[in-house]
Amino acid sequence: MADQLLSDARGTFVDVSFIMAAHDAAPWIETAIRSALAQTGVAVEVVAVDDGSRDGTASVLARLAEADPRVRVIPLADAGPGTPRGPSSARNAALNAARGRWIAILDADDLILPDRTRTLLDLALAADADIVADNPIPFTDMFDPQGPGMLEGGREPYLFEIDLAKYIASNQLLSRVTKLGYLKPMMRAEILRRHGIRYDEGVRIGEDFLLCLEALAAGARFVVTTYAGYGYRRGPTSLSHRLRQADIARLDAAFAARAEHGRLAEARSRSAEIRHGSRPRPAAGARARPWRSGIPGSGGSWPRRCWRRRASACGRGRTPTRSDRGKTMRLCICICTCERPVGLARLLKALDQQRLGSLAETALRILIIDNGRSRAAVPVVEAYRATGRFPVTYAREETRGLAAVRNRSLAEASAAGADWVALIDDDEFPDRDWLHNLLETALAAGVAACVGPVVPFFDRVPPAWAAAGGFFAKRLPVRDGYVEDGYTANALLDLRVIRALGLSFDMRFNTMGGEDTFFFRALMLAGHRIAWAETAVVYDSIPTHRMRVRWLLARWYRSGSVEAYLGRLRPETVGGRLANAGRGFVRLGGGLLRLGIAGLSLRPATLIGGGYTLCRGAGLLAAVIGLSYREYHPSRYR
């Protein structure tokens, strides 16, 4: 756990060093420093460099340093009579004196919210990032924590990753996208030391941009979240809003000098392609084939009646109670994987960062079910066995498909003697308190199942419509702490209840998807409730090929096909077909109406959202004639 935060009450260790360049900042600098000192859950220091201030900045800094040893003040000699050296020189002086594992940039006229540092550090450790930044909230006089940020906020929070080419392209002067160089990042101090990265003292604007550019060229991983915890003051004293031609020329020259070297030169070439509208070609076989006939598997009595018979035969199953807190509970984290070794490695690394709370570390085991053909997961599992925090069990499921691999995970967890199973996929990674918060919510509510939100993590800056619409987030309507649905992307199940009820994932949904919806519906029909754990967050990786409207429409069409199997009548009967046809036509009509209304708004996100109802109606009608979208058919595995 080399990256674990090292805070303690005496401040012996420093998690984060705030570096601050100050020149004539007396009206605001105390507010900025006090906001840094008020950070919760981490040990911090503030290294403030007085760059030739002529107002009361020096006296304010001296008073704050005397009152709190976490404030360290460095006076910087003038470059000339009454001439400050500039923000780059001041920040380099602060960097040289900083003792923290992480470096946070804080301007002398800005401020931050109390939970910002802990939130960003937890995210950086979970995402294995070297640089992390949030969504700054611009303000002039009064700071509003709920105000709009610089980034597209959207309906739901999201993350995205920035590579070198995208970072360069987003910071062009005439670009319409948000200038990512304005973000105020936190960086691992180790990557700055290892590569000798420092501020360019020849520039007076864009110095943070150049520093991040150097780190990205050195291989740093940069993750941005739409969480907003930084207050960015805009005023007449801000250098970034008083652009002078000479300062711009220096910045251009500094960038040009760096663009002649290795990876940065390649990145500039890639960003030129992006600017001119070129896009990578889709991979071979990436075309969707949404119309496939038939649903695999059939027969047997309709599951609704089957679950009722089982429930009456074996009772409702054991419901967990608060008395479970005093027992040593055995818990398996079940990971279903298929040809995603990179995602699996990131997930395992994030699991090693978990804060378990009252859950005993010895009671936790990781179970990996491999559904791929290439055995790409084996080296990842062996590497984790050698250095990982928890014991891991590996098994292969030869039958391809979601229901098959999820049933195998339940069987293996049961054979291992687990009381609870936590479900997460190989293209996801959890927040550091994920498992603890899931279990605490389930025990407090006394339920057999608990689910939490899934936040999208885009592998590049998402299109404006994707951010605004919140289409890639998973969040369920909550009423009194409970939900009427569930999914396996972020869930906790009491395996004792599942065994007592004899529940399993229906193989008819093996290649179509929706097996988790059917599973949780069956659990509710057996008399159990599903709790919602708002703070048990999982991040879902969204690759570029999914950031397309076509992919969303196909996913919504598939949802309609699944919906056909959730009614009271069997879909293959005459009554079931007529019921689904009626529901499908109603949805088609509603979808066309929504599209018409959305067209008046001229907002792409609203227009795309109007296609949701339409596609679900099409899926229902397709199910009437035996068609379905088999998204997880082996021929379409990626």
XYZ file of C-alpha atoms in Angstrom:
638
model
C 0.000 0.000 0.000
C 2.711 2.430 -1.016
C 0.190 5.025 -2.143
C -1.897 4.943 1.007
C -2.390 8.356 2.589
C -0.104 8.882 5.571
C -2.061 11.384 7.625
C -1.818 11.391 11.378
C -3.009 13.696 14.107
C 0.435 15.203 14.798
C 1.021 16.162 11.172
C 4.257 14.151 11.061
C 3.527 13.198 7.468
C 2.336 15.532 4.743
C -0.096 14.189 2.200
C -0.455 17.359 0.156
C 1.647 20.485 -0.215
C -0.258 23.511 -1.507
C 2.094 25.721 -3.484
C 1.075 29.370 -3.715
C 2.626 32.299 -5.578
C 1.609 35.605 -3.993
C 2.091 39.116 -5.316
C 0.006 41.969 -3.865
C -2.683 39.498 -2.747
C -3.437 40.919 0.710
C -7.245 41.177 0.201
C -7.675 37.475 -0.598
C -4.684 35.407 0.511
C -5.898 34.703 4.039
C -9.140 33.242 2.697
C -7.180 31.043 0.281
C -4.774 29.735 2.929
C -7.482 29.101 5.521
C -9.471 27.105 2.967
C -6.403 24.914 2.401
C -5.799 24.434 6.128
C -9.460 23.448 6.603
C -9.144 20.339 4.398
C -10.621 17.260 6.075
C -9.121 13.764 6.237
C -5.622 14.649 5.002
C -2.425 16.206 6.378
C -1.567 19.378 4.476
C 0.939 22.210 4.399
C 0.867 25.554 2.581
C 4.088 26.803 1.021
C 3.453 30.461 0.169
C 6.030 32.457 -1.758
C 5.864 36.243 -1.434
C 6.967 37.528 -4.836
C 7.904 41.137 -4.046
C 4.516 42.234 -2.707
C 4.173 45.946 -1.941
C 0.852 45.793 -0.079
C 0.163 43.971 3.210
C 0.692 40.445 1.835
C 3.923 39.885 3.790
C 2.358 40.828 7.118
C -0.680 38.593 6.502
C 1.594 35.655 5.690
C 3.747 36.266 8.755
C 0.690 36.310 11.006
C -0.704 33.079 9.529
C 2.679 31.304 9.772
C 3.038 32.280 13.409
C -0.439 30.973 14.220
C -0.122 27.636 12.331
C 3.138 25.718 11.707
C 1.605 24.186 8.587
C 2.046 27.548 6.852
C 5.561 28.120 5.534
C 6.499 31.451 3.974
C 9.334 31.987 1.480
C 10.266 35.556 0.492
C 11.452 35.894 -3.104
C 13.907 38.632 -4.022
C 12.787 41.027 -6.743
C 14.034 40.540 -10.267
C 14.667 44.279 -10.300
C 13.584 47.382 -8.393
C 9.893 46.773 -7.696
C 9.707 43.970 -10.293
C 8.347 40.567 -9.233
C 9.991 37.451 -10.617
C 6.669 36.050 -11.772
C 4.450 33.071 -10.878
C 6.749 30.444 -12.418
C 9.763 31.474 -10.318
C 7.618 31.681 -7.190
C 6.106 28.240 -7.728
C 9.491 26.687 -8.388
C 10.666 28.039 -5.052
C 7.590 26.484 -3.434
C 8.149 23.169 -5.241
C 11.730 22.984 -4.007
C 10.537 23.403 -0.402
C 7.425 21.193 -0.567
C 7.417 18.006 1.547
C 4.100 16.439 0.521
C 3.549 13.291 -1.507
C 1.226 15.328 -3.699
C 1.500 18.884 -4.982
C -1.642 21.013 -5.240
C -1.744 24.334 -7.069
C -3.713 27.049 -5.279
C -3.742 30.654 -6.441
C -3.560 33.350 -3.779
C -6.942 34.828 -4.763
C -8.820 31.506 -5.021
C -10.306 29.086 -2.459
C -11.258 25.425 -2.109
C -14.021 23.470 -0.364
C -13.125 21.397 2.754
C -13.608 17.968 1.135
C -11.849 18.762 -2.135
C -8.395 17.368 -1.337
C -9.664 14.108 0.152
C -12.054 13.629 -2.778
C -9.350 14.142 -5.394
C -6.785 11.992 -3.605
C -9.224 9.120 -3.231
C -10.074 9.404 -6.915
C -6.413 9.511 -7.940
C -5.622 6.378 -5.941
C -8.673 4.525 -7.253
C -8.022 5.515 -10.884
C -4.246 5.087 -10.601
C -3.754 8.667 -11.802
C -0.651 10.838 -11.501
C -2.516 14.101 -12.092
C -6.088 14.799 -11.012
C -8.219 17.920 -11.350
C -11.789 18.953 -10.676
C -14.248 21.407 -12.249
C -13.350 24.991 -11.183
C -16.251 27.301 -10.324
C -15.571 30.844 -11.582
C -16.669 33.717 -9.354
C -16.021 37.427 -8.943
C -17.168 38.689 -5.534
C -19.171 36.007 -3.704
C -18.327 32.321 -4.140
C -21.300 30.019 -4.798
C -20.384 26.327 -4.251
C -23.388 25.346 -6.366
C -22.472 27.661 -9.239
C -21.712 26.416 -12.756
C -18.218 25.105 -13.377
C -15.968 25.568 -16.375
C -16.651 22.043 -17.652
C -19.955 20.802 -19.016
C -21.685 19.650 -15.834
C -24.434 17.534 -17.353
C -27.240 15.702 -15.572
C -24.887 13.296 -13.817
C -21.242 13.499 -12.665
C -18.581 11.931 -14.845
C -14.813 11.529 -15.224
C -12.593 11.648 -18.248
C -8.951 11.017 -19.061
C -6.693 13.452 -20.906
C -3.822 12.301 -23.068
C -1.071 14.508 -24.428
C -2.636 15.133 -27.847
C -6.051 16.026 -26.428
C -4.490 18.313 -23.853
C -2.663 20.247 -26.545
C -5.711 20.450 -28.811
C -7.999 21.667 -26.019
C -5.759 24.622 -25.167
C -5.622 26.320 -28.548
C -6.637 29.971 -28.331
C -9.415 29.733 -30.928
C -10.742 26.351 -29.789
C -14.357 26.325 -28.605
C -13.825 23.592 -26.028
C -13.002 24.380 -22.415
C -9.347 25.300 -22.000
C -8.052 22.467 -19.826
C -4.977 24.536 -19.012
C -7.157 26.578 -16.632
C -7.706 23.534 -14.403
C -5.912 23.556 -11.045
C -4.420 20.065 -10.776
C -2.949 17.981 -8.000
C 0.138 16.003 -9.029
C 2.242 13.227 -7.583
C 5.411 14.861 -6.297
C 7.370 11.734 -7.214
C 6.762 12.137 -10.954
C 7.976 15.738 -10.824
C 11.120 14.726 -8.948
C 11.868 11.674 -11.069
C 11.759 13.610 -14.346
C 13.095 16.914 -13.033
C 9.944 18.760 -14.085
C 9.760 22.408 -13.064
C 7.989 25.564 -14.169
C 9.392 27.501 -17.129
C 10.516 30.771 -15.545
C 10.503 32.516 -18.904
C 6.678 32.592 -19.111
C 4.141 34.590 -17.103
C 0.930 32.969 -18.394
C 0.156 29.324 -19.149
C 2.771 28.107 -16.686
C 0.443 25.409 -15.271
C -0.326 24.273 -18.833
C 3.365 23.805 -19.622
C 3.999 21.941 -16.357
C 1.181 19.461 -17.072
C 2.420 19.170 -20.646
C 5.847 18.096 -19.404
C 4.303 15.570 -17.014
C 2.064 14.084 -19.720
C 5.041 13.819 -22.074
C 6.827 11.913 -19.294
C 3.979 9.372 -19.171
C 1.771 10.771 -16.409
C -1.911 9.791 -16.330
C -4.285 12.768 -16.065
C -7.883 12.267 -14.846
C -10.507 15.013 -14.530
C -13.760 14.868 -12.559
C -16.816 17.108 -12.775
C -16.883 17.280 -8.993
C -16.487 21.015 -8.243
C -14.415 21.989 -5.217
C -12.217 24.824 -6.493
C -13.338 28.464 -6.490
C -11.619 30.325 -9.352
C -11.692 34.078 -8.830
C -11.991 36.189 -11.947
C -10.991 39.789 -11.510
C -8.891 42.588 -12.940
C -5.766 41.294 -11.156
C -5.841 37.810 -12.713
C -2.907 37.364 -15.086
C -4.804 34.854 -17.210
C -7.416 37.497 -17.991
C -4.930 40.308 -18.726
C -3.258 38.759 -21.775
C -0.400 40.797 -23.221
C 1.106 40.155 -26.619
C 4.583 39.732 -25.139
C 3.361 37.099 -22.659
C 1.559 35.199 -25.426
C 4.709 35.283 -27.563
C 6.785 33.837 -24.709
C 4.258 31.055 -24.164
C 4.232 30.219 -27.895
C 8.021 30.129 -27.963
C 8.170 27.873 -24.888
C 5.646 25.475 -26.420
C 7.448 25.468 -29.772
C 10.713 24.578 -28.041
C 9.077 21.596 -26.367
C 7.282 20.535 -29.540
C 10.586 19.624 -31.149
C 11.176 16.757 -28.722
C 10.021 13.138 -29.046
C 6.533 12.428 -27.743
C 5.488 16.066 -27.740
C 6.251 16.358 -31.459
C 4.154 13.264 -32.119
C 1.370 14.666 -29.949
C 1.329 17.900 -31.937
C 0.936 15.879 -35.107
C -1.960 13.920 -33.627
C -3.628 17.100 -32.378
C -3.362 18.548 -35.906
C -5.301 15.548 -37.181
C -7.927 16.157 -34.514
C -8.178 19.850 -35.476
C -8.695 18.976 -39.146
C -11.506 16.583 -38.351
C -9.866 13.251 -39.067
C -10.964 10.332 -36.947
C -9.527 6.851 -36.465
C -11.231 4.145 -38.457
C -13.370 1.694 -36.522
C -11.767 -1.643 -35.769
C -12.530 -4.563 -38.006
C -15.733 -6.281 -37.037
C -16.892 -3.299 -34.999
C -20.124 -2.854 -36.919
C -23.196 -3.622 -34.895
C -25.620 -6.225 -36.110
C -28.609 -5.470 -33.933
C -31.222 -7.661 -35.630
C -30.843 -11.292 -34.722
C -33.618 -13.790 -34.532
C -34.613 -15.816 -31.547
C -33.638 -15.954 -27.880
C -31.431 -18.868 -26.822
C -32.987 -21.321 -24.450
C -36.646 -21.802 -23.774
C -39.063 -23.979 -21.943
C -39.965 -24.326 -18.302
C -42.735 -22.593 -16.435
C -42.840 -18.804 -16.489
C -40.352 -17.548 -13.861
C -42.801 -15.271 -12.023
C -44.880 -18.261 -10.936
C -41.723 -20.320 -10.424
C -40.307 -17.790 -7.945
C -43.597 -17.665 -6.060
C -43.588 -21.442 -5.691
C -40.007 -21.432 -4.462
C -40.701 -18.615 -2.020
C -43.648 -20.456 -0.529
C -41.678 -23.692 -0.323
C -38.563 -22.340 1.401
C -39.841 -19.133 2.979
C -38.532 -15.703 2.140
C -34.978 -16.690 2.929
C -32.826 -15.236 5.650
C -32.982 -11.459 5.948
C -29.764 -9.870 7.265
C -30.044 -7.979 10.509
C -27.886 -5.564 12.488
C -26.735 -8.519 14.599
C -24.527 -9.446 11.636
C -22.239 -6.588 12.657
C -20.900 -8.607 15.561
C -20.053 -11.615 13.421
C -17.120 -12.344 11.153
C -18.771 -12.220 7.744
C -17.119 -13.820 4.752
C -17.377 -11.777 1.578
C -16.373 -12.535 -2.008
C -15.800 -9.805 -4.569
C -16.922 -11.471 -7.802
C -15.341 -10.176 -11.020
C -16.524 -11.458 -14.388
C -13.862 -10.826 -17.027
C -13.556 -11.362 -20.758
C -10.501 -10.240 -22.751
C -9.878 -7.089 -20.709
C -6.526 -7.629 -18.960
C -5.780 -3.901 -18.658
C -9.148 -3.176 -17.071
C -8.816 -6.175 -14.761
C -5.382 -5.017 -13.581
C -6.715 -1.532 -12.838
C -9.694 -2.971 -10.957
C -7.468 -5.196 -8.796
C -5.196 -2.270 -8.005
C -8.210 -0.186 -6.980
C -9.517 -3.004 -4.760
C -6.193 -2.998 -2.936
C -6.915 0.631 -1.950
C -10.211 -0.199 -0.228
C -10.885 1.156 3.264
C -12.774 -1.729 4.857
C -14.051 -0.154 8.071
C -15.529 -2.842 10.304
C -15.068 -5.589 7.709
C -12.172 -7.857 8.649
C -9.508 -8.015 5.965
C -9.084 -11.754 6.519
C -12.777 -12.309 5.698
C -12.437 -10.908 2.176
C -11.595 -12.879 -0.952
C -11.509 -11.933 -4.636
C -13.092 -14.356 -7.113
C -12.308 -13.950 -10.838
C -14.373 -15.837 -13.423
C -12.752 -15.737 -16.865
C -15.082 -16.043 -19.856
C -12.475 -15.293 -22.510
C -10.720 -17.627 -24.928
C -7.215 -16.180 -24.861
C -6.546 -16.599 -21.106
C -5.297 -12.999 -21.087
C -6.445 -12.681 -17.478
C -4.065 -15.364 -16.179
C -0.867 -13.223 -16.058
C -2.841 -10.427 -14.357
C -4.135 -12.826 -11.708
C -0.696 -14.327 -11.116
C 0.854 -10.871 -10.754
C -1.791 -9.920 -8.207
C -1.291 -13.161 -6.270
C 2.360 -12.239 -5.853
C 1.836 -8.717 -4.535
C -1.878 -8.205 -3.815
C -3.555 -7.519 -0.515
C -6.325 -10.155 -0.662
C -6.420 -13.865 -1.574
C -7.700 -14.457 -5.090
C -9.409 -17.445 -6.712
C -9.387 -17.877 -10.493
C -11.829 -20.034 -12.474
C -12.801 -20.360 -16.129
C -16.341 -20.600 -17.483
C -16.339 -22.176 -20.932
C -19.963 -21.361 -21.767
C -19.876 -17.886 -23.287
C -22.391 -15.315 -22.072
C -23.363 -13.139 -19.149
C -25.834 -15.396 -17.380
C -23.450 -18.363 -17.529
C -20.512 -16.495 -16.047
C -22.591 -14.824 -13.327
C -24.105 -18.158 -12.289
C -20.600 -19.608 -12.097
C -19.517 -16.731 -9.835
C -22.413 -17.434 -7.442
C -21.576 -21.139 -7.410
C -17.873 -20.545 -6.736
C -18.616 -18.022 -3.983
C -21.019 -20.453 -2.360
C -18.425 -23.229 -2.525
C -15.934 -20.892 -0.827
C -18.362 -20.412 2.067
C -19.116 -16.741 1.405
C -21.996 -15.026 3.209
C -22.071 -12.021 0.887
C -21.014 -11.404 -2.726
C -20.109 -8.022 -4.180
C -20.491 -7.791 -7.959
C -18.315 -5.576 -10.159
C -17.136 -5.885 -13.782
C -13.676 -5.795 -15.339
C -14.260 -2.448 -17.073
C -15.021 -0.728 -13.756
C -13.129 0.332 -10.647
C -14.524 1.360 -7.242
C -14.224 4.351 -4.972
C -12.029 3.670 -1.917
C -15.031 3.364 0.441
C -17.151 1.350 -2.007
C -17.276 -2.010 -0.255
C -17.587 -0.569 3.232
C -20.476 1.699 2.213
C -22.303 -1.092 0.375
C -22.144 -3.413 3.357
C -23.054 -0.727 5.903
C -26.102 0.265 3.846
C -27.271 -3.336 3.490
C -26.875 -4.084 7.200
C -28.527 -0.865 8.312
C -31.525 -1.477 6.026
C -31.716 -5.206 6.806
C -31.971 -6.166 3.138
C -30.689 -9.022 1.013
C -29.472 -6.782 -1.822
C -27.964 -3.353 -2.224
C -26.907 -1.392 -5.316
C -25.054 1.880 -5.832
C -24.455 4.468 -8.555
C -22.178 3.911 -11.529
C -20.343 7.017 -12.733
C -19.028 7.069 -16.330
C -15.286 7.412 -16.871
C -14.716 8.483 -20.486
C -11.375 7.693 -22.076
C -11.342 11.174 -23.615
C -13.212 14.451 -23.228
C -16.809 13.372 -23.945
C -18.970 15.019 -26.625
C -21.154 17.828 -25.266
C -24.343 15.817 -25.866
C -22.996 12.834 -23.894
C -22.071 15.009 -20.903
C -25.285 17.026 -20.953
C -27.596 14.048 -21.317
C -26.094 11.806 -18.635
C -26.823 8.818 -20.878
C -23.905 6.687 -19.671
C -24.534 6.964 -15.928
C -26.364 4.257 -14.003
C -28.645 5.626 -11.325
C -32.055 4.347 -10.192
C -35.065 6.253 -8.837
C -34.911 6.073 -5.043
C -37.879 6.122 -2.699
C -37.328 6.031 1.052
C -33.886 4.539 0.518
C -35.049 1.665 -1.720
C -35.149 1.035 -5.470
C -37.413 -1.039 -7.694
C -34.667 -2.435 -9.906
C -31.056 -3.575 -9.812
C -27.952 -4.294 -11.858
C -24.750 -6.260 -11.411
C -22.430 -3.343 -12.245
C -22.349 -2.334 -8.563
C -24.226 -4.650 -6.233
C -24.031 -6.575 -2.967
C -26.041 -9.765 -2.405
C -26.668 -11.842 0.716
C -25.680 -15.207 -0.693
C -27.498 -17.021 2.110
C -30.802 -15.580 0.872
C -29.966 -16.338 -2.756
C -29.230 -19.977 -1.894
C -32.401 -20.330 0.181
C -34.543 -19.024 -2.686
C -32.666 -20.998 -5.343
C -32.222 -17.919 -7.501
C -29.979 -17.885 -10.540
C -29.494 -15.792 -13.664
C -31.840 -16.810 -16.481
C -29.947 -18.363 -19.406
C -32.477 -16.990 -21.906
C -30.725 -13.634 -21.443
C -27.256 -15.127 -21.770
C -26.260 -13.304 -24.964
C -28.936 -10.607 -25.028
C -28.227 -8.990 -21.654
C -30.798 -7.956 -19.083
C -30.187 -11.043 -16.970
C -29.472 -8.817 -13.980
C -32.768 -6.938 -14.375
C -34.628 -10.251 -14.407
C -32.657 -11.553 -11.406
C -33.386 -8.550 -9.194
C -37.037 -8.546 -10.284
C -37.296 -12.172 -9.156
C -35.703 -11.281 -5.814
C -38.303 -8.563 -5.265
C -41.137 -10.895 -6.256
C -39.904 -13.254 -3.545
C -40.580 -10.501 -0.997
C -37.194 -8.801 -0.631
C -36.304 -5.149 -1.003
C -33.253 -3.583 -2.626
C -31.498 -0.745 -0.799
C -29.732 2.164 -2.492
C -26.177 3.023 -1.362
C -25.574 6.559 -2.630
C -21.984 6.714 -1.382
C -20.891 3.312 -2.750
C -19.602 4.600 -6.086
C -18.206 2.606 -8.978
C -16.612 4.156 -12.096
C -17.414 2.607 -15.485
C -14.854 2.945 -18.301
C -16.472 4.255 -21.495
C -14.238 3.693 -24.548
C -14.419 5.952 -27.580
C -16.397 3.485 -29.702
C -19.279 3.684 -27.214
C -19.462 7.474 -27.319
C -21.728 7.304 -30.334
C -25.449 7.817 -30.749
C -25.724 4.551 -32.672
C -24.380 2.585 -29.717
C -26.900 4.203 -27.358
C -29.840 3.551 -29.685
C -28.838 -0.119 -29.961
C -28.579 -0.365 -26.145
C -32.054 1.195 -25.725
C -33.482 -1.118 -28.379
C -32.079 -4.071 -26.416
C -33.767 -2.712 -23.267
C -37.085 -2.910 -25.079
C -36.413 -6.547 -25.987
C -35.693 -7.317 -22.329
C -38.813 -5.449 -21.237
C -40.902 -7.848 -23.305
C -39.963 -10.616 -20.857
C -40.842 -8.668 -17.720
C -44.606 -8.580 -18.199
C -47.160 -10.827 -16.560
C -47.797 -12.851 -19.725
C -45.315 -15.123 -21.431
C -44.011 -13.333 -24.547
C -44.337 -16.390 -26.799
C -48.063 -16.814 -26.109
C -50.766 -15.062 -28.117
C -51.755 -12.955 -25.107
C -48.132 -12.044 -24.420
C -47.532 -11.041 -28.037
C -50.620 -8.862 -28.107
C -49.690 -7.214 -24.803
C -46.167 -6.479 -25.991
C -47.422 -5.216 -29.341
C -49.743 -2.794 -27.536
C -46.967 -1.593 -25.251
C -44.618 -1.263 -28.212
C -47.011 0.879 -30.251
C -47.708 3.092 -27.234
C -43.985 3.602 -26.748
C -43.466 4.291 -30.444
C -46.153 6.959 -30.329
C -44.723 8.452 -27.163
C -41.241 8.389 -28.637
C -42.326 10.203 -31.790
C -44.063 12.824 -29.650
C -40.928 13.260 -27.521
C -38.784 13.597 -30.629
C -41.106 16.265 -31.989
C -40.969 18.266 -28.778
C -37.204 17.759 -28.469
C -36.735 19.020 -32.025
C -38.086 22.397 -30.967
C -35.398 22.770 -28.313
C -32.547 22.479 -30.844
C -30.465 20.771 -28.147
C -28.681 17.625 -29.322
C -28.864 15.955 -25.885
C -32.635 16.515 -25.690
C -33.117 15.212 -29.215
C -31.045 12.090 -28.554
C -32.893 11.493 -25.287
C -36.147 11.554 -27.263
C -34.972 8.420 -29.056
C -35.009 6.428 -25.783
C -38.752 5.762 -25.752
C -38.818 5.178 -29.496
C -36.076 2.544 -29.386
C -37.623 0.729 -26.443
C -40.893 0.567 -28.377
C -39.051 -0.859 -31.380
C -37.448 -3.482 -29.124
C -40.850 -4.526 -27.775
C -42.286 -4.896 -31.280
C -39.214 -6.835 -32.414
C -39.733 -9.295 -29.554
C -43.293 -9.924 -30.801
C -41.896 -11.455 -34.007
C -38.986 -13.191 -32.253
C -36.162 -10.734 -32.948
C -33.678 -9.482 -30.355
C -30.391 -7.618 -30.085
C -27.845 -10.177 -28.883
C -25.249 -7.688 -27.671
C -23.144 -10.287 -25.863
C -23.074 -12.967 -28.517
C -19.566 -14.534 -28.704
C -19.049 -13.167 -32.230
C -19.413 -9.620 -30.879
C -17.135 -9.891 -27.843
C -14.546 -7.112 -27.691
